[in-house]
mmCIF file of C-alpha atoms in Angstrom:
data_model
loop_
_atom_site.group_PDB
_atom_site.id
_atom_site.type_symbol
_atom_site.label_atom_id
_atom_site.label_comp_id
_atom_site.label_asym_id
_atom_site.label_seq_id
_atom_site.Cartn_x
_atom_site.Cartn_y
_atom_site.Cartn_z
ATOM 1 C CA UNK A 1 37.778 -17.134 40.113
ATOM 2 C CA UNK A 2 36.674 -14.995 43.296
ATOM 3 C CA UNK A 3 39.923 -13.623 44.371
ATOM 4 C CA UNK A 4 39.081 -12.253 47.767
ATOM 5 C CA UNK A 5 38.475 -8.819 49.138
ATOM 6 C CA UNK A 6 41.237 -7.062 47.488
ATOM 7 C CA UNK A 7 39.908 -4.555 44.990
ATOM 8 C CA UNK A 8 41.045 -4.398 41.559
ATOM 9 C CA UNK A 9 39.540 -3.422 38.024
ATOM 10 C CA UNK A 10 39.954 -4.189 34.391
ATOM 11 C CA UNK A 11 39.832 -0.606 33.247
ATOM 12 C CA UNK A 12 44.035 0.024 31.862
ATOM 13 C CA UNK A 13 43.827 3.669 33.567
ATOM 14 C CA UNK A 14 42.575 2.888 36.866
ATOM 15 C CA UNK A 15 45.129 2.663 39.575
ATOM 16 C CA UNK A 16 44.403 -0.744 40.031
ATOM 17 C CA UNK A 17 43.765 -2.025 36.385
ATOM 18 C CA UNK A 18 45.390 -5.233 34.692
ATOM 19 C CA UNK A 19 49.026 -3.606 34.822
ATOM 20 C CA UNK A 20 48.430 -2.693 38.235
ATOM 21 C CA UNK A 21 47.388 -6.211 39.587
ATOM 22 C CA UNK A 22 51.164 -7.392 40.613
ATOM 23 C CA UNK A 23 51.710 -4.486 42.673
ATOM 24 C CA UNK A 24 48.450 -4.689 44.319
ATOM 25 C CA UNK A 25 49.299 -7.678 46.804
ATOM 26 C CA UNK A 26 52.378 -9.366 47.169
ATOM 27 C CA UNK A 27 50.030 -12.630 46.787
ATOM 28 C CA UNK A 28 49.482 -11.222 43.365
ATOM 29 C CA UNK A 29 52.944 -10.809 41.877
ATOM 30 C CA UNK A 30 52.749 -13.279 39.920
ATOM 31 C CA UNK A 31 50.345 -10.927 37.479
ATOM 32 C CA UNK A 32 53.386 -8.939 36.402
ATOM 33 C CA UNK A 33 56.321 -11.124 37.428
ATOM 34 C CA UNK A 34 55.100 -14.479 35.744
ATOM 35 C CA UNK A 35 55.942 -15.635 32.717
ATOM 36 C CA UNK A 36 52.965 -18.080 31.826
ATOM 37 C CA UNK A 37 50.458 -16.141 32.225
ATOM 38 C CA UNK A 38 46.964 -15.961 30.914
ATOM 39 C CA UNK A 39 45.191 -15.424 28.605
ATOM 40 C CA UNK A 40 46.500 -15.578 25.427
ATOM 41 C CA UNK A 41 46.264 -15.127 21.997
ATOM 42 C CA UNK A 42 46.167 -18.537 20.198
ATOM 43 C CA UNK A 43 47.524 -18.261 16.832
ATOM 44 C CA UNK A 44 46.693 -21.743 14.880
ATOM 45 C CA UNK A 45 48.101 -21.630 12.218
ATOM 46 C CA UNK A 46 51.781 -22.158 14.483
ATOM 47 C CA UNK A 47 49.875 -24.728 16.870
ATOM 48 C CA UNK A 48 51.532 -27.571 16.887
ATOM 49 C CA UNK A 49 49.401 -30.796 16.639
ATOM 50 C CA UNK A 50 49.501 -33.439 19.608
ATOM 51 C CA UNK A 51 47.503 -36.855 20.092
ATOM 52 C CA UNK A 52 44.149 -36.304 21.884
ATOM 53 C CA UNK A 53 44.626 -36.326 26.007
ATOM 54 C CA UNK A 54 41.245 -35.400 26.784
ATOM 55 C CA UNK A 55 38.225 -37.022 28.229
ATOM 56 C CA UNK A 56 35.014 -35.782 29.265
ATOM 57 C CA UNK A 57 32.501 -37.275 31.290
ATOM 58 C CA UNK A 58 29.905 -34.830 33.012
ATOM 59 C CA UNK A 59 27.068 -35.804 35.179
ATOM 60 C CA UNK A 60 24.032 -33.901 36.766
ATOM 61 C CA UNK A 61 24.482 -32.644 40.193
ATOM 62 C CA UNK A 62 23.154 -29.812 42.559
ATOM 63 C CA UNK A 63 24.473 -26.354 41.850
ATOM 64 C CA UNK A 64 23.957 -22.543 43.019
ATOM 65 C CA UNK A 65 24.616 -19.356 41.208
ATOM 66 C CA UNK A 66 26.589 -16.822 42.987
ATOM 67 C CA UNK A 67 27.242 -12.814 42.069
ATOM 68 C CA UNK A 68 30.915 -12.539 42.962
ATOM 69 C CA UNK A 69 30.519 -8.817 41.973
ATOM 70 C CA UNK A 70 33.219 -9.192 39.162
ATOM 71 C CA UNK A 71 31.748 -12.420 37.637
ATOM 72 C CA UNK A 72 28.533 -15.023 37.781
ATOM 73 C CA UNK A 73 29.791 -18.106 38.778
ATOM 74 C CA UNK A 74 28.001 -21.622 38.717
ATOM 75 C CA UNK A 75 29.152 -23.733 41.697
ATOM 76 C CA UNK A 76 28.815 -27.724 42.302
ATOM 77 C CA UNK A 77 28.452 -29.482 45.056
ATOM 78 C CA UNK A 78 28.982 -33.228 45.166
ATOM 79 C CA UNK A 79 30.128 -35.140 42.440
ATOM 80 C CA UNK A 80 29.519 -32.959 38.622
ATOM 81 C CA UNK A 81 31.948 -35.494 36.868
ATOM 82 C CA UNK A 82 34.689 -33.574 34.979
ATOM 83 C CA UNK A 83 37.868 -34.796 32.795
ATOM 84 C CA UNK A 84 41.267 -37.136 31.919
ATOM 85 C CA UNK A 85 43.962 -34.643 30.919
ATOM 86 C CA UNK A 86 47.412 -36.730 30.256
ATOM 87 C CA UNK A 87 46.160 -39.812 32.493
ATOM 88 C CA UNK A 88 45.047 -37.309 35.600
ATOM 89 C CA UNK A 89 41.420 -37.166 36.701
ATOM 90 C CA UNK A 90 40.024 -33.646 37.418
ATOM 91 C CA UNK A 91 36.800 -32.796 39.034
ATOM 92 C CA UNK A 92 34.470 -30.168 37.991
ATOM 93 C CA UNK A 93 34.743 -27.395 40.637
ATOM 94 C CA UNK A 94 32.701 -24.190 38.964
ATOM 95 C CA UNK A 95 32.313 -22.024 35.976
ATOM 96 C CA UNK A 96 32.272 -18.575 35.052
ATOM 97 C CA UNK A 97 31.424 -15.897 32.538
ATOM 98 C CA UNK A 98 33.843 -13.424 31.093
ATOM 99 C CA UNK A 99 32.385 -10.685 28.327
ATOM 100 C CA UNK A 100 34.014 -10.289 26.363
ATOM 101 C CA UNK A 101 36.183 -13.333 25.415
ATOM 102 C CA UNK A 102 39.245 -13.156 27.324
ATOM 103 C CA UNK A 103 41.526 -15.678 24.713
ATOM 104 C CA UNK A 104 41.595 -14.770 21.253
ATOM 105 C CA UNK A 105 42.310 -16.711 17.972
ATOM 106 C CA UNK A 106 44.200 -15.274 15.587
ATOM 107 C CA UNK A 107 43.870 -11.989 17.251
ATOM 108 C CA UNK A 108 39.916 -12.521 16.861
ATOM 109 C CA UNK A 109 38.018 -11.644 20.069
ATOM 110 C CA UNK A 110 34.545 -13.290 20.618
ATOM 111 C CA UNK A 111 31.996 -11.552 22.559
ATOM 112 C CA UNK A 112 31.998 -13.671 25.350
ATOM 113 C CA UNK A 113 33.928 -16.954 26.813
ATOM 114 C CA UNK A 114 32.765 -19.356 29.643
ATOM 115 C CA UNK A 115 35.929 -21.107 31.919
ATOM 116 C CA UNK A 116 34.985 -24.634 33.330
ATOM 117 C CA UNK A 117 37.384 -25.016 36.089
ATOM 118 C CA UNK A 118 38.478 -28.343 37.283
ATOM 119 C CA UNK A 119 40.932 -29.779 40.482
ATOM 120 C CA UNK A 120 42.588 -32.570 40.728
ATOM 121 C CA UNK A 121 44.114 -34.331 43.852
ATOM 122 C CA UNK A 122 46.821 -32.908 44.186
ATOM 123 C CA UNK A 123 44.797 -29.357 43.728
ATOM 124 C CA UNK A 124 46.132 -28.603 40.568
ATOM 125 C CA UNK A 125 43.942 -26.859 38.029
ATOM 126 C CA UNK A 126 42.700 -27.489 34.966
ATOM 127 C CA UNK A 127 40.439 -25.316 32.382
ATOM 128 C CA UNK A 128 38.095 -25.490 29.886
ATOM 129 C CA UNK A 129 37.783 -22.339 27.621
ATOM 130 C CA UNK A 130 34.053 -21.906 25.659
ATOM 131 C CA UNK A 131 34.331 -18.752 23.143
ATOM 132 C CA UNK A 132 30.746 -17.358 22.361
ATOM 133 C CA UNK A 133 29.961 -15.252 19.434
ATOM 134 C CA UNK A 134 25.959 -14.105 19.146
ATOM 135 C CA UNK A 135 23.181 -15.779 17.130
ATOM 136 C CA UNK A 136 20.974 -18.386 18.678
ATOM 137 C CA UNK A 137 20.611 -17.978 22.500
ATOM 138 C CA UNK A 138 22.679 -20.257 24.995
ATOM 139 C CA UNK A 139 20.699 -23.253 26.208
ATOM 140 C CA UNK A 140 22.937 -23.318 29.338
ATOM 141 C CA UNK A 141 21.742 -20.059 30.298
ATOM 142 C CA UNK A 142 18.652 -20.279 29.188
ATOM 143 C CA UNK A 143 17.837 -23.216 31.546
ATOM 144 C CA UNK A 144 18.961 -20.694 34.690
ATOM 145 C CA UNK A 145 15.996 -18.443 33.344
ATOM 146 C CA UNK A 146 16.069 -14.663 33.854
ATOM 147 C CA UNK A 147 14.609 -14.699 37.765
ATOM 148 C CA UNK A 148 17.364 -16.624 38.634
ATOM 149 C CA UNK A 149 19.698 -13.579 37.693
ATOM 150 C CA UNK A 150 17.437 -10.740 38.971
ATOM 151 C CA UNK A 151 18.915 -9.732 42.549
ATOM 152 C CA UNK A 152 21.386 -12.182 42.679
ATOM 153 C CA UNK A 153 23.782 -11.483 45.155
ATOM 154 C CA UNK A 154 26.850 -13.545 46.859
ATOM 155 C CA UNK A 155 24.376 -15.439 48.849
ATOM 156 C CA UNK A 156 23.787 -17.553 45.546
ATOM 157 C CA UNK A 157 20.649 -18.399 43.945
ATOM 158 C CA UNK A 158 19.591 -22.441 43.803
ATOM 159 C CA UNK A 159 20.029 -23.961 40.153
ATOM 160 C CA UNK A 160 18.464 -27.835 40.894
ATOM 161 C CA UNK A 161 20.544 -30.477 39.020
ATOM 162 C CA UNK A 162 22.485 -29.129 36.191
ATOM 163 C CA UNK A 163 25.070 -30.908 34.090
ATOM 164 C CA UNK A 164 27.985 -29.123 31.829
ATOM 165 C CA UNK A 165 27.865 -31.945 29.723
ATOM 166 C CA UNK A 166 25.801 -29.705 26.927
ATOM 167 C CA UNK A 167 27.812 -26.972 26.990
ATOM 168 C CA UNK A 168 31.346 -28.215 27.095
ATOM 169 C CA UNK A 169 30.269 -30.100 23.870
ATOM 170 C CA UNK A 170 30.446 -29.688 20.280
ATOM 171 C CA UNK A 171 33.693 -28.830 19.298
ATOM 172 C CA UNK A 172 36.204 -31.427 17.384
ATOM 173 C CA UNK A 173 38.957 -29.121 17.516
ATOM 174 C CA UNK A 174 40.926 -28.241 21.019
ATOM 175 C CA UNK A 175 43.931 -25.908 22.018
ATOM 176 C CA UNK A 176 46.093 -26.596 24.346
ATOM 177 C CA UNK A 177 48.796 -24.600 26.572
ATOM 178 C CA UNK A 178 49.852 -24.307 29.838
ATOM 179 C CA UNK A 179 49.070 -21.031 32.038
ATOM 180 C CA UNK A 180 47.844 -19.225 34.635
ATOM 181 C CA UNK A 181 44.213 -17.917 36.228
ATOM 182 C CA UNK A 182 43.117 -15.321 34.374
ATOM 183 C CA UNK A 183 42.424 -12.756 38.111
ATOM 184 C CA UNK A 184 44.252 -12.341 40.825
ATOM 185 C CA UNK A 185 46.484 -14.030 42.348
ATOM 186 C CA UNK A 186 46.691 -15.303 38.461
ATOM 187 C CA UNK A 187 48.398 -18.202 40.073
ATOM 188 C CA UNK A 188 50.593 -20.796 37.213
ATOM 189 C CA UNK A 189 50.068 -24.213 36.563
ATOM 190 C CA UNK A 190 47.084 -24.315 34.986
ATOM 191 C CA UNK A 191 46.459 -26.601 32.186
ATOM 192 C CA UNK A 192 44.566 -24.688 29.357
ATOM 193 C CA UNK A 193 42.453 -25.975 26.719
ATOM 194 C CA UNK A 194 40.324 -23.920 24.919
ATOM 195 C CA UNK A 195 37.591 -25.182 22.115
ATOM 196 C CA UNK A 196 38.248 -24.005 18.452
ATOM 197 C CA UNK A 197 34.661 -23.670 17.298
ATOM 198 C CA UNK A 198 32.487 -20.851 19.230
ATOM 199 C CA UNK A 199 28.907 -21.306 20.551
ATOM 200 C CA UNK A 200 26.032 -18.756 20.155
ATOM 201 C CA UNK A 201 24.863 -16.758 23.078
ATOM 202 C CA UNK A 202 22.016 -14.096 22.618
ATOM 203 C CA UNK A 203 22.375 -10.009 22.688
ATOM 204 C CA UNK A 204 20.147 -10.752 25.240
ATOM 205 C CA UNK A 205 22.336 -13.400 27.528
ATOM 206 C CA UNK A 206 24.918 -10.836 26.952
ATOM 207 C CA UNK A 207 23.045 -8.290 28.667
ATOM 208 C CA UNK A 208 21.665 -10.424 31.565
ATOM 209 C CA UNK A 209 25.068 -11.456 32.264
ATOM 210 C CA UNK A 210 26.403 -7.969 32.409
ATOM 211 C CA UNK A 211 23.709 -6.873 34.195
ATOM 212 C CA UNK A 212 24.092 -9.018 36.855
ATOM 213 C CA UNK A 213 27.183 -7.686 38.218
ATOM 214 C CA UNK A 214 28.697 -4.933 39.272
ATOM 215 C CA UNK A 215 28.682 -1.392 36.549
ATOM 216 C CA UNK A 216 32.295 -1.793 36.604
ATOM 217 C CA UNK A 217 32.732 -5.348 35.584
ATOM 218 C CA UNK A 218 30.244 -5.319 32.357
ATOM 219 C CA UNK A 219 33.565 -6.141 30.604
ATOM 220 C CA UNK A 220 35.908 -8.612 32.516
ATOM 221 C CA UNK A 221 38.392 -9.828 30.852
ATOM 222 C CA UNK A 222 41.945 -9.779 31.222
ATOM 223 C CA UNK A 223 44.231 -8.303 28.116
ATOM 224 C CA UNK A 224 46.064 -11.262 25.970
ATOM 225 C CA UNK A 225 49.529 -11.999 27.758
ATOM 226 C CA UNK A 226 52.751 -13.121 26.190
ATOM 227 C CA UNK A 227 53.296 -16.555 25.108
ATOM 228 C CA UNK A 228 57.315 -16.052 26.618
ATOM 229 C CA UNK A 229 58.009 -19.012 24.505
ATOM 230 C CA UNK A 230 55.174 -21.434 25.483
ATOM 231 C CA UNK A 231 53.939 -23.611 23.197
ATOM 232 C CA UNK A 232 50.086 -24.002 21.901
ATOM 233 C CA UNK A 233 49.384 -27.733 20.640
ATOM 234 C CA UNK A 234 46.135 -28.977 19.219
ATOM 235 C CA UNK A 235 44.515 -32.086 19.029
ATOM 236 C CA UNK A 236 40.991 -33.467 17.275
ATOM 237 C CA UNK A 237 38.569 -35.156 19.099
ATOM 238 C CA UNK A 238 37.662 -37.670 16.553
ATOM 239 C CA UNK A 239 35.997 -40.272 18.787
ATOM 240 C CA UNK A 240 32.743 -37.138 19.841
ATOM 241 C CA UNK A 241 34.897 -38.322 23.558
ATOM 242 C CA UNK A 242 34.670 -34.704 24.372
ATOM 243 C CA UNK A 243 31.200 -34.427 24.506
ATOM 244 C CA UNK A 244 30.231 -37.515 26.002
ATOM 245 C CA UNK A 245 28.512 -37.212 29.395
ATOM 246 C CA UNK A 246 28.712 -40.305 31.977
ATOM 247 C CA UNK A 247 25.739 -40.401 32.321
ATOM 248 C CA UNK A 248 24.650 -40.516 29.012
ATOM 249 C CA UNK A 249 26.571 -43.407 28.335
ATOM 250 C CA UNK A 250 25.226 -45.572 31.239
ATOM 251 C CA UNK A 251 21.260 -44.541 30.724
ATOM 252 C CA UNK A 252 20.509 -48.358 29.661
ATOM 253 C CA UNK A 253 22.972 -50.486 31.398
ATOM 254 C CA UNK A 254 21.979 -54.102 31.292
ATOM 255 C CA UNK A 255 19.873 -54.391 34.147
ATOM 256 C CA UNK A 256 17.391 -52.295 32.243
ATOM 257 C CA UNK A 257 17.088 -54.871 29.716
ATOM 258 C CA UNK A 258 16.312 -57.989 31.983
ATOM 259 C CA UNK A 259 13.295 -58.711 32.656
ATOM 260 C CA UNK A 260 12.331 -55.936 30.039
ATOM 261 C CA UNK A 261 8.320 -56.561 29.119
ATOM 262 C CA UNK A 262 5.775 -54.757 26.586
ATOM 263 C CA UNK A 263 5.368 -51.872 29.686
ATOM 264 C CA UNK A 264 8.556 -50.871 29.177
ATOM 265 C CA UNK A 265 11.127 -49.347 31.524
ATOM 266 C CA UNK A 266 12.187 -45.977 32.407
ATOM 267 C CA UNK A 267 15.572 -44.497 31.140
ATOM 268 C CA UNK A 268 15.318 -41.119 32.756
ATOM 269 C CA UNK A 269 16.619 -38.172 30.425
ATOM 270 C CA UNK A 270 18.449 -39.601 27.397
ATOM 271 C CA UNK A 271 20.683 -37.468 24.411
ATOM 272 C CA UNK A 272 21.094 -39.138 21.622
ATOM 273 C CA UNK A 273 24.352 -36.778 20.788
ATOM 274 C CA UNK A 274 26.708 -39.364 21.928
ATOM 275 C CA UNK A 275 25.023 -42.010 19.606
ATOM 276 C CA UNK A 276 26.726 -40.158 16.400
ATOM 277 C CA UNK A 277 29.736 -40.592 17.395
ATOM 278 C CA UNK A 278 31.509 -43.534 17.779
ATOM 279 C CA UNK A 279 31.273 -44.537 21.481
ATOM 280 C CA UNK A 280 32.995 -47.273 22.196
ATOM 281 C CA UNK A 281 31.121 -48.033 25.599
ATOM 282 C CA UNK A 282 27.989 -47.770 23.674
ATOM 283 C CA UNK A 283 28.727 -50.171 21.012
ATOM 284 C CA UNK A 284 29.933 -52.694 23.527
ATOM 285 C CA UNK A 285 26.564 -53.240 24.548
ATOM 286 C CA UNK A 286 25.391 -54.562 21.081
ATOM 287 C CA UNK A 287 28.696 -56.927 20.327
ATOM 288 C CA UNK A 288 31.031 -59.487 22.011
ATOM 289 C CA UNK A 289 29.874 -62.438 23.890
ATOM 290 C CA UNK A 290 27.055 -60.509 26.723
ATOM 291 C CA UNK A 291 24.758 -59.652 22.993
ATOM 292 C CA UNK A 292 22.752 -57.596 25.627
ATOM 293 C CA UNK A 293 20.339 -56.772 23.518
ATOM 294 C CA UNK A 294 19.700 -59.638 21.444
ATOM 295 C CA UNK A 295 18.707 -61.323 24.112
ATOM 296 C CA UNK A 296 16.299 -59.152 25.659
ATOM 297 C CA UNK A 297 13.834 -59.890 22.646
ATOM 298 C CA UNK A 298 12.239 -62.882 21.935
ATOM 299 C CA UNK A 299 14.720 -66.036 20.457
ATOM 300 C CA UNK A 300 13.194 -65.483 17.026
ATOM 301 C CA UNK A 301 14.492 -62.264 16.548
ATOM 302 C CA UNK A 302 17.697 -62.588 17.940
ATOM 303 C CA UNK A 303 18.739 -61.435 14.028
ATOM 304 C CA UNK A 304 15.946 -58.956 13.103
ATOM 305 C CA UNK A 305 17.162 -57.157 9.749
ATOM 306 C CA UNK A 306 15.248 -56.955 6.999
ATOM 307 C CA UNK A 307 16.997 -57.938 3.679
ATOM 308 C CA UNK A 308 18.159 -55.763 1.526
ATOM 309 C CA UNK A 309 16.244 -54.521 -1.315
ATOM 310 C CA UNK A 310 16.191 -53.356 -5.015
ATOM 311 C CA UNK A 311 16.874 -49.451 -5.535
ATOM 312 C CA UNK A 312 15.159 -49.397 -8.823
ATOM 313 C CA UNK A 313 16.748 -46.490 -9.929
ATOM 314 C CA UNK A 314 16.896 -44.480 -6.932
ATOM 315 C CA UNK A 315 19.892 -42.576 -6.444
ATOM 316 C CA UNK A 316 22.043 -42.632 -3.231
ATOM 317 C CA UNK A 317 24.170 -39.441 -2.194
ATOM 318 C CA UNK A 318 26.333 -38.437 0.197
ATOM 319 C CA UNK A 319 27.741 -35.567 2.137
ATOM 320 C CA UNK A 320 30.440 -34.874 4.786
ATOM 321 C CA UNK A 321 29.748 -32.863 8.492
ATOM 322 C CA UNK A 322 32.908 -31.098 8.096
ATOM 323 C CA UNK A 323 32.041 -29.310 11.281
#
């Protein structure tokens, strides 16, 4: 995050490079005294596996792009949704770019990584880590289009309604460690997790992202710290709760079934990504005693399945979506 004016670089032989950040400000000491400090390099074969403590539930709300100079950061204003980490809620604050990747795993560095930062009540912080690797262009950036990059300065540049719900998505595999902001005052406390399987982002994306700020800060990110001990668990999101947005999962409450006629009724935007998983909330509206519904069709078809039929020699296969 924007650390203020104090200057300081990520080139190692500049007087004020990563090494140098501790000494810069004696607000920043913790970059060379602390002993959490990120990021790191996450080896996973020595995670150690923990139950899943994470819930996501993103929503669309207004945001603005700003050039901090060192980094492009997306910033929310009103309510963006955000996460359960161990039983506390956090809000979605902002996110930011950082090319390349800043964490590693198993010493692998992707070539770029995207940090959803979210606060809680009592301020603490709490991180999302997105690695990138390119192939097929980023829809999340391709949605800002390229004018919205093009002189952007720290005056910000309007975005409409966007939602991190798409991008935060996708992986079934997390990381999880505790830490510290990865630029000055690289303050501790922060609760890490960081998704095993990379999205694609374009050469292109790449560029515009570079491009965007300062000569200097075409490569941001901060060297791999020591672990000092720490611990790295891991944990599978097998219930797709990770990638389900709020407001995907209350598109049709009930009151869009009563009353419901042959003209139909409007749902706004709808994914049907959540629907693969197994969503609890969305299976609740098809069972137990409210049947919603059943009984928004006629009483006939209250039980409208077909029996089943004869294969007559056709064969059935199957597969597994090991990713």
């Amino acid at each position: 995050m924007h650390s203020g004016d104090h200057e300081f670089s990520y080139e190692d032989a500049s007087t004020s490079g990563p090494k140098k950040w501790g000494s810069l400000s004696a607000d920043w000491k913790s970059c060379s005294a602390g002993k959490s400090q990120s990021p790191v390099n996450i080896n996973s074969r020595k995670a150690k596996d923990q139950p899943n403590d994470l819930k996501m539930a993103y929503k669309e709300a207004p945001a603005t792009l700003f050039n901090k100079g060192h980094n492009l950061v997306v910033q929310w204003q009103g309510d963006a949704g955000g996460i359960e980490v161990n039983g506390s809620t956090y809000k979605l604050v902002q996110c930011h770019w950082h090319t390349p990747s800043e964490h590693t795993i198993d010493e692998k560095r992707y070539d770029a990584e995207l940090h959803f930062v979210h606060s809680n009540d009592q301020k603490q912080l709490a991180v999302i880590g997105v690695l990138f690797e390119v192939g097929e262009t980023d829809p999340f950036i391709e949605k800002m289009t390229e004018s919205k990059f093009k002189g952007l300065d720290a005056d910000g540049s309007d975005l409409g309604k966007v939602s991190a719900s798409s991008t935060t998505s996708g992986s079934k595999r997390y990381f999880r460690y505790g830490g510290s902001l990865t630029t000055p005052p690289c303050s501790e406390g922060v609760t890490w997790t960081v998704a095993a399987k990379a999205k694609t982002i374009s050469k292109d994306q790449i560029k515009l992202l570079q491009g965007a700020v300062d000569h200097e800060f075409h490569e941001n990110a901060r060297p791999v710290q020591e672990l000092n001990g720490r611990t790295v668990t891991q944990f599978e999101d097998k219930e797709g709760t990770g990638g389900h947005s709020g407001t995907e999962s209350s598109s049709m409450t009930e009151s869009k079934f009563k009353g419901l006629d042959a003209d139909g009724s409007d749902l706004g935007k709808v994914s049907t990504t959540s629907g693969s998983k197994s969503c609890s909330k969305c299976q609740n509206n098809f069972k137990g005693p409210n049947q919603t519904a059943a009984r928004a069709v006629d009483h006939e078809f209250h039980e409208n399945a077909r029996p089943v039929q004869e294969l007559n020699g056709r064969t059935v296969t199957q597969f597994e979506d090991k990713e």
